[in-house]
Amino acid sequence: MNRLVTLILLMVWSACAQTATAAQERVLHFHAEITVHPDASLTVEETIAVQATGETIRRGIVREFPTRYTDSHGRTMEVGFELIRVLRDGHPEPYHVERRQNGVAIFIGAKDVFLAPGQYVYTIAYRTTRQLGFFAEHDELYWNVNGNGWRLPMDQVTGAVQLPPGATSFAGRAYEGPQGSTAGFDLPSGESRIFFASTRPYAPGEGLTIVVTWPKGWVTPSDDAPTSLDDLGRFLVAPQALSSPTATAAGLGLVLALGYYVFAWIRVGRDPAPGVIIPRFDPPKGFSPAMVRMLFHLGFDTTAMTAAIVNLAVRGLLCIKDTGSSSRSIKLTPPAVPPALPPGEAALWEALSARGRRHVRLDGSDHRVMRAARTALQHALEKELAGAYFRTNSAWTLPGLAITGMCMVVIGISTPQFPAFFFLCVWLTFWSFGCIAMLRQVWQGWKSPLLRQKAAATVLAVFSIPFLGAFGHPLFAPTLVNSPPLTPPKAASYRRKSHPFPQPTPMNTSRILFVVLLFSALAACAPKTVIRSKPPEPRPPQERVEPAYPRRIPGTEAPMPVGPQERPITEPSQPDPVAERLAAVLRTAPDWPTQESSGMELFQRQWETRQYLAAMNTLALLYGLTTEEAARASLESLALSRAQTLPPAERDRMLSGNAAWLTFPWNLVAWAQIRAQVAEDPSRLEALRPTLETILSRGGLVNTRVLHDQLLALSQRGGQMLTTDVFFFLPQSGPYAAISRRILLGAELAAEELKAAGATLQLRVIDAAAPGALGELTMLPAGAAVAGPLRKEDWDRITQAGLHRQLAFLTFFPTLPAEGQDGWRLLASPEDQAQSLVQAMELFGATAAAVLYPQDRFGMAMAPLFTQTLEAAGGHIAQSASYDPAEPAAWGKIVARMLGATDKESSYPLPPFDALFVPDSLLKAQQIVAFLHYYDAGHLLVLGPQLWGQATEAPELEKEIFRLAVFPSALNPATPQAQHLAAQAAAAGAALDGWLALGYDATRLVLRLPAYTGDPARFSADLDAAAKTMNWTMAPIHFDAAGRAHQALIPMQITTEGLKLPDWEALRQLRDQRIQKRNAAHNPPQS
């Protein structure tokens, strides 16, 4: 009866409100009837009256129910959800349910039925479990009534909570507003039916949450999970668990895997019986000491390396020298006739004596040399001993792993939490290996007769207790994971994002963990393989110029007094024949590889003997011998890293009176000196900043990225940086998620480098696709700069909510309404693309062009824009034509008509244009270019949009036909900055592209910005000033006085070796060759 009355009141109220709300799509009234049952379940009936205009509500509405959340203890909780009925205006309505990552979504309405504009009343009834909190003195319902994910405004939200018969409520509370709001009102006490209503209309993203409590004894907690260890065995073999497909697959997989491993162990796992033991006093013939050690130890270790080095010393090839209390070195003495060495020792000797090396220090300074030598020896010994003496039987593990993998697939498909299940599979496997390795170390230590080894084993055993406890945690997981949610006594002290969660499956998370643990333990018993470590890559680099360093660096103090620990190192007066010989080779070598090799050897020798000034002069000489940017950047990196390790007095000695202090490498020595002074006293940054900026702007350095990072870190320490947070607003699911991941990877790489330079920052990502995303934006600090959004619909929501007035959004759009007022851009505009293409025509020597564009939105926008830009630059459009993108069979005729050709064999004059602009995707443009070659028009310069850059590595792309084609790009892969970022991306398992570079540069730019005060003009000026201090990886962006972004895009050419800057002279020669070939074909010489 109550429901009928409520429905009638809603319909009457809706009719009265029709004239006031007909102009805007909205939720007119949201009413929830919540009934608490004695068995701790809830029945909820939601009645939702909406005004539909066809803008968002076309076929019906979508209601989302989160069914998964993390409680205050960090545990993932899931609740039951059972849909009872769905009505529209009191009649059954079609619907379908889709499972989301954190719950379900109900799509109400038929796909082929569109609603007429008007008012509708929807009714959704469902049952849910595990929603109540149980405490010592009371029980509690904490309920988000309407959810915070609605994108429509709500005029009113009401509801009622019906308690079990006989129960009356304690004092309650309601909270309204965006997620996290504490504003609200009190609910009445002493009632069995508690009614509540919102005090105001709600904007999108706002909602109503209630807290109702009542005495204990009226509701019985659910017992769908064991509550003690005594129930564990009964729980694991419960009929409902054993009857599930997941449990069957797990049990069968365990039996099969265990049976197979036992069979494999019986066949090949047991060692052969030991033979007769004969004592030996010399290594067996053909065995080196290192080989004997490896056979005895059943693996390679440091002792094998030591044995090989000592044996080389016995052979007279090297001498181990003790040069001090704790310093030792190896002196290599190669004989005139190289002796025959075993393969392992031969590899070791080759690694130690590479590049003519004669000394190897053992104090850690030559750790890379020793590591390379160790790796070479290990590989050679393993190759020599493999098969004959070591048999891993690796192939026998494959069937066992296949059984495990198939069972895991079956379990994963049948569990509703597949991402979590997959993560736990991987994590527990590695965890199992680690725990078993620790236990093995403990066991071996206890078996040792040495007291020291036993003590170490005891310490390791104590250390491993927490890890072993976590290893056995799945035994207890059912009790912890499936227990009712623990709710603090005061609901206002915590928040969860929404309400509902899914029914526990028969094979729940706990038992899945337990099965995965057993499979992981079996996998840990498989034969082990040797994991070889790769020697570390050399650190990346930086570069140089001219002016004059007076007595000291401008702004610095007088030369520091010489202390006992910092006395300048004088150059040794003893002549060094080896150094003189290397210097002579450096000055007379005809090629750069020889110069680099001898110069670096000389530098290293001088630095090791503390001839710092001479070493820096050697770097300066090397720097002047090459013009390659990569080589110069490497020398800059080396000079900066070494300068930072020098004592301040030594740096001052190098710089005092040095008239060339602004040239390489003295500019980097000066930088290191100033940086050290500012780090000691941050208040001096303002006085010294002009000198640092002079080095950046006039130092002639190839790559100033590290210097910019260090200056940023110094600014933070000096209190001049207003933010340490970098916010990104990007979708983490849906079709744009892949692009978001590329942008965020670039941001993470930038953050790692900035932190390494001493900067303080934190990346914070707001999922634009998540419900309540706007609510998270409202909680950001006032005036914060946000990188994003990426989707137009997200920007529409931001502007509708007025958030662009509080925050500065650096959007990833090529165009933006009210740019410089509502937001700013970090992507190149169509105008930037057209300017770059016109520039390419000028460099190619073409003044007339044709346009062949698709009849779609992008093509019809770019064609007139290119025409306008070309005509403004003095060129002209000779022809313009369009084609239907859906009719590729007709494209050939359109191309022939533009060229004036009737067929391939007919002769026709050259077309009156030198370039052809095709604003379409690269793969579609490929067909157009193919028709140009077919009709002997391959001499035309083909121009494409920036869009081409997203498909240059497509497998179906024929790069050869694009030899005479260019397109604008924001990224030049050949620059030192791009090469550095490409190396960083490769280390992270990714490839460099424009999106990754965009995230990388956006992070650095945001960190340089002051807070947004609400004045767009002032922020535009701040943005342009920050952009000018950037060492951009992409083409630099600048912002005009109106806040509009401009990016000088780079014309790039597609080649079989990748993207390259065009060689315009070579392209003009190719054009002329093709024209001559065409003329010869159409006008053969007369006999």
CSV table of C-alpha atoms in Angstrom, one decimal, residues 514-672:
chain,number,residue,atom,x,y,z
A,514,PHE,CA,44.9,-21.5,-1.3
A,515,VAL,CA,44.9,-23.4,-4.6
A,516,VAL,CA,47.2,-20.9,-6.2
A,517,LEU,CA,49.6,-21.2,-3.3
A,518,LEU,CA,49.8,-25.0,-3.7
A,519,PHE,CA,50.4,-24.7,-7.5
A,520,SER,CA,53.1,-22.1,-6.8
A,521,ALA,CA,54.8,-24.4,-4.3
A,522,LEU,CA,54.8,-27.2,-7.0
A,523,ALA,CA,56.3,-24.7,-9.5
A,524,ALA,CA,59.0,-23.7,-7.0
A,525,CYS,CA,60.1,-27.4,-7.0
A,526,ALA,CA,60.9,-27.3,-10.7
A,527,PRO,CA,64.6,-27.3,-11.8
A,528,LYS,CA,66.2,-23.9,-11.5
A,529,THR,CA,67.9,-22.0,-14.3
A,530,VAL,CA,70.8,-19.6,-13.9
A,531,ILE,CA,69.6,-15.9,-14.2
A,532,ARG,CA,72.4,-13.9,-15.6
A,533,SER,CA,72.7,-10.3,-14.7
A,534,LYS,CA,73.3,-7.8,-17.5
A,535,PRO,CA,76.1,-5.2,-16.9
A,536,PRO,CA,74.6,-1.8,-16.3
A,537,GLU,CA,74.3,0.6,-19.2
A,538,PRO,CA,76.5,3.8,-19.0
A,539,ARG,CA,74.5,6.8,-17.7
A,540,PRO,CA,73.1,9.1,-20.3
A,541,PRO,CA,74.6,12.6,-21.0
A,542,GLN,CA,74.9,16.7,-21.7
A,543,GLU,CA,77.2,20.0,-23.7
A,544,ARG,CA,79.0,23.9,-24.4
A,545,VAL,CA,80.1,28.0,-25.5
A,546,GLU,CA,82.2,31.2,-24.9
A,547,PRO,CA,82.5,34.4,-22.5
A,548,ALA,CA,84.8,35.0,-19.5
A,549,TYR,CA,85.0,33.9,-16.0
A,550,PRO,CA,86.5,36.7,-13.9
A,551,ARG,CA,88.3,35.9,-10.7
A,552,ARG,CA,85.3,33.9,-9.5
A,553,ILE,CA,81.8,32.9,-10.8
A,554,PRO,CA,79.5,35.9,-10.8
A,555,GLY,CA,77.6,35.9,-7.5
A,556,THR,CA,79.8,33.5,-5.7
A,557,GLU,CA,82.0,34.3,-2.7
A,558,ALA,CA,85.8,34.6,-2.7
A,559,PRO,CA,87.7,31.4,-3.2
A,560,MET,CA,87.1,29.1,-0.3
A,561,PRO,CA,89.9,28.7,2.3
A,562,VAL,CA,91.9,25.6,1.7
A,563,GLY,CA,91.2,23.0,4.5
A,564,PRO,CA,93.1,19.9,5.4
A,565,GLN,CA,90.6,17.7,3.6
A,566,GLU,CA,90.2,19.9,0.5
A,567,ARG,CA,93.7,20.9,-0.5
A,568,PRO,CA,94.1,21.3,-4.3
A,569,ILE,CA,95.7,18.4,-6.0
A,570,THR,CA,98.8,19.4,-7.8
A,571,GLU,CA,99.7,17.7,-11.1
A,572,PRO,CA,102.5,15.2,-10.7
A,573,SER,CA,105.8,16.2,-12.1
A,574,GLN,CA,106.8,12.7,-13.0
A,575,PRO,CA,106.5,12.0,-16.7
A,576,ASP,CA,104.0,9.3,-17.8
A,577,PRO,CA,105.1,7.6,-21.0
A,578,VAL,CA,101.8,5.9,-21.4
A,579,ALA,CA,99.8,9.1,-21.0
A,580,GLU,CA,102.2,10.9,-23.5
A,581,ARG,CA,101.7,8.1,-26.0
A,582,LEU,CA,97.9,8.3,-25.6
A,583,ALA,CA,97.9,12.1,-26.0
A,584,ALA,CA,99.9,11.7,-29.2
A,585,VAL,CA,97.4,9.2,-30.6
A,586,LEU,CA,94.6,11.5,-29.7
A,587,ARG,CA,96.1,14.5,-31.5
A,588,THR,CA,97.1,12.6,-34.7
A,589,ALA,CA,94.3,9.9,-35.1
A,590,PRO,CA,92.5,10.3,-38.4
A,591,ASP,CA,89.0,9.1,-37.2
A,592,TRP,CA,86.7,9.7,-34.3
A,593,PRO,CA,86.5,6.1,-33.0
A,594,THR,CA,90.3,6.1,-32.5
A,595,GLN,CA,90.2,9.6,-31.0
A,596,GLU,CA,87.4,8.7,-28.6
A,597,SER,CA,89.1,5.4,-27.5
A,598,SER,CA,92.5,7.0,-26.8
A,599,GLY,CA,91.0,10.1,-25.3
A,600,MET,CA,88.8,8.3,-22.9
A,601,GLU,CA,91.7,6.0,-21.9
A,602,LEU,CA,93.8,9.1,-21.3
A,603,PHE,CA,91.1,10.8,-19.3
A,604,GLN,CA,90.5,7.8,-17.1
A,605,ARG,CA,94.3,7.5,-16.4
A,606,GLN,CA,94.6,11.2,-15.5
A,607,TRP,CA,91.5,11.0,-13.3
A,608,GLU,CA,92.7,7.9,-11.4
A,609,THR,CA,96.0,9.7,-10.7
A,610,ARG,CA,94.1,12.8,-9.5
A,611,GLN,CA,95.3,15.0,-12.4
A,612,TYR,CA,91.8,16.6,-12.5
A,613,LEU,CA,92.8,19.7,-14.4
A,614,ALA,CA,94.5,17.7,-17.1
A,615,ALA,CA,91.6,15.3,-17.3
A,616,MET,CA,89.1,18.1,-17.9
A,617,ASN,CA,91.4,19.5,-20.6
A,618,THR,CA,91.4,16.1,-22.3
A,619,LEU,CA,87.6,16.2,-22.3
A,620,ALA,CA,87.7,19.7,-23.8
A,621,LEU,CA,90.0,18.5,-26.6
A,622,LEU,CA,87.7,15.5,-27.3
A,623,TYR,CA,84.7,17.8,-27.4
A,624,GLY,CA,86.3,19.9,-30.0
A,625,LEU,CA,87.1,16.9,-32.2
A,626,THR,CA,83.5,15.9,-32.8
A,627,THR,CA,80.3,17.6,-34.0
A,628,GLU,CA,78.1,14.6,-33.3
A,629,GLU,CA,75.4,15.6,-30.8
A,630,ALA,CA,75.2,12.1,-29.2
A,631,ALA,CA,79.0,12.0,-28.6
A,632,ARG,CA,79.0,15.5,-27.2
A,633,ALA,CA,76.0,14.8,-25.0
A,634,SER,CA,77.9,11.8,-23.6
A,635,LEU,CA,81.0,13.9,-22.8
A,636,GLU,CA,78.8,16.5,-21.1
A,637,SER,CA,77.2,13.8,-18.9
A,638,LEU,CA,80.7,12.5,-17.9
A,639,ALA,CA,82.0,16.0,-17.2
A,640,LEU,CA,79.1,17.0,-15.0
A,641,SER,CA,79.1,13.7,-13.0
A,642,ARG,CA,82.9,14.0,-12.4
A,643,ALA,CA,82.7,17.7,-11.5
A,644,GLN,CA,80.1,17.1,-8.9
A,645,THR,CA,82.5,14.6,-7.1
A,646,LEU,CA,85.4,17.1,-6.9
A,647,PRO,CA,86.1,19.0,-3.6
A,648,PRO,CA,84.9,22.6,-3.7
A,649,ALA,CA,88.5,23.9,-3.4
A,650,GLU,CA,89.5,21.9,-6.5
A,651,ARG,CA,86.6,23.2,-8.5
A,652,ASP,CA,87.5,26.8,-7.5
A,653,ARG,CA,91.1,26.2,-8.5
A,654,MET,CA,89.9,25.2,-12.0
A,655,LEU,CA,87.7,28.3,-12.4
A,656,SER,CA,89.6,31.1,-10.7
A,657,GLY,CA,90.9,33.4,-13.5
A,658,ASN,CA,89.6,31.1,-16.2
A,659,ALA,CA,88.6,33.3,-19.1
A,660,ALA,CA,86.8,30.4,-20.8
A,661,TRP,CA,84.5,29.5,-17.9
A,662,LEU,CA,81.4,29.5,-20.1
A,663,THR,CA,82.9,26.9,-22.5
A,664,PHE,CA,82.9,23.1,-22.0
A,665,PRO,CA,83.8,21.6,-19.6
A,666,TRP,CA,84.4,24.6,-17.3
A,667,ASN,CA,80.7,25.7,-17.6
A,668,LEU,CA,79.7,22.4,-16.0
A,669,VAL,CA,82.4,22.7,-13.3
A,670,ALA,CA,80.9,26.2,-12.6
A,671,TRP,CA,77.4,24.7,-12.5
A,672,ALA,CA,78.5,22.0,-10.0
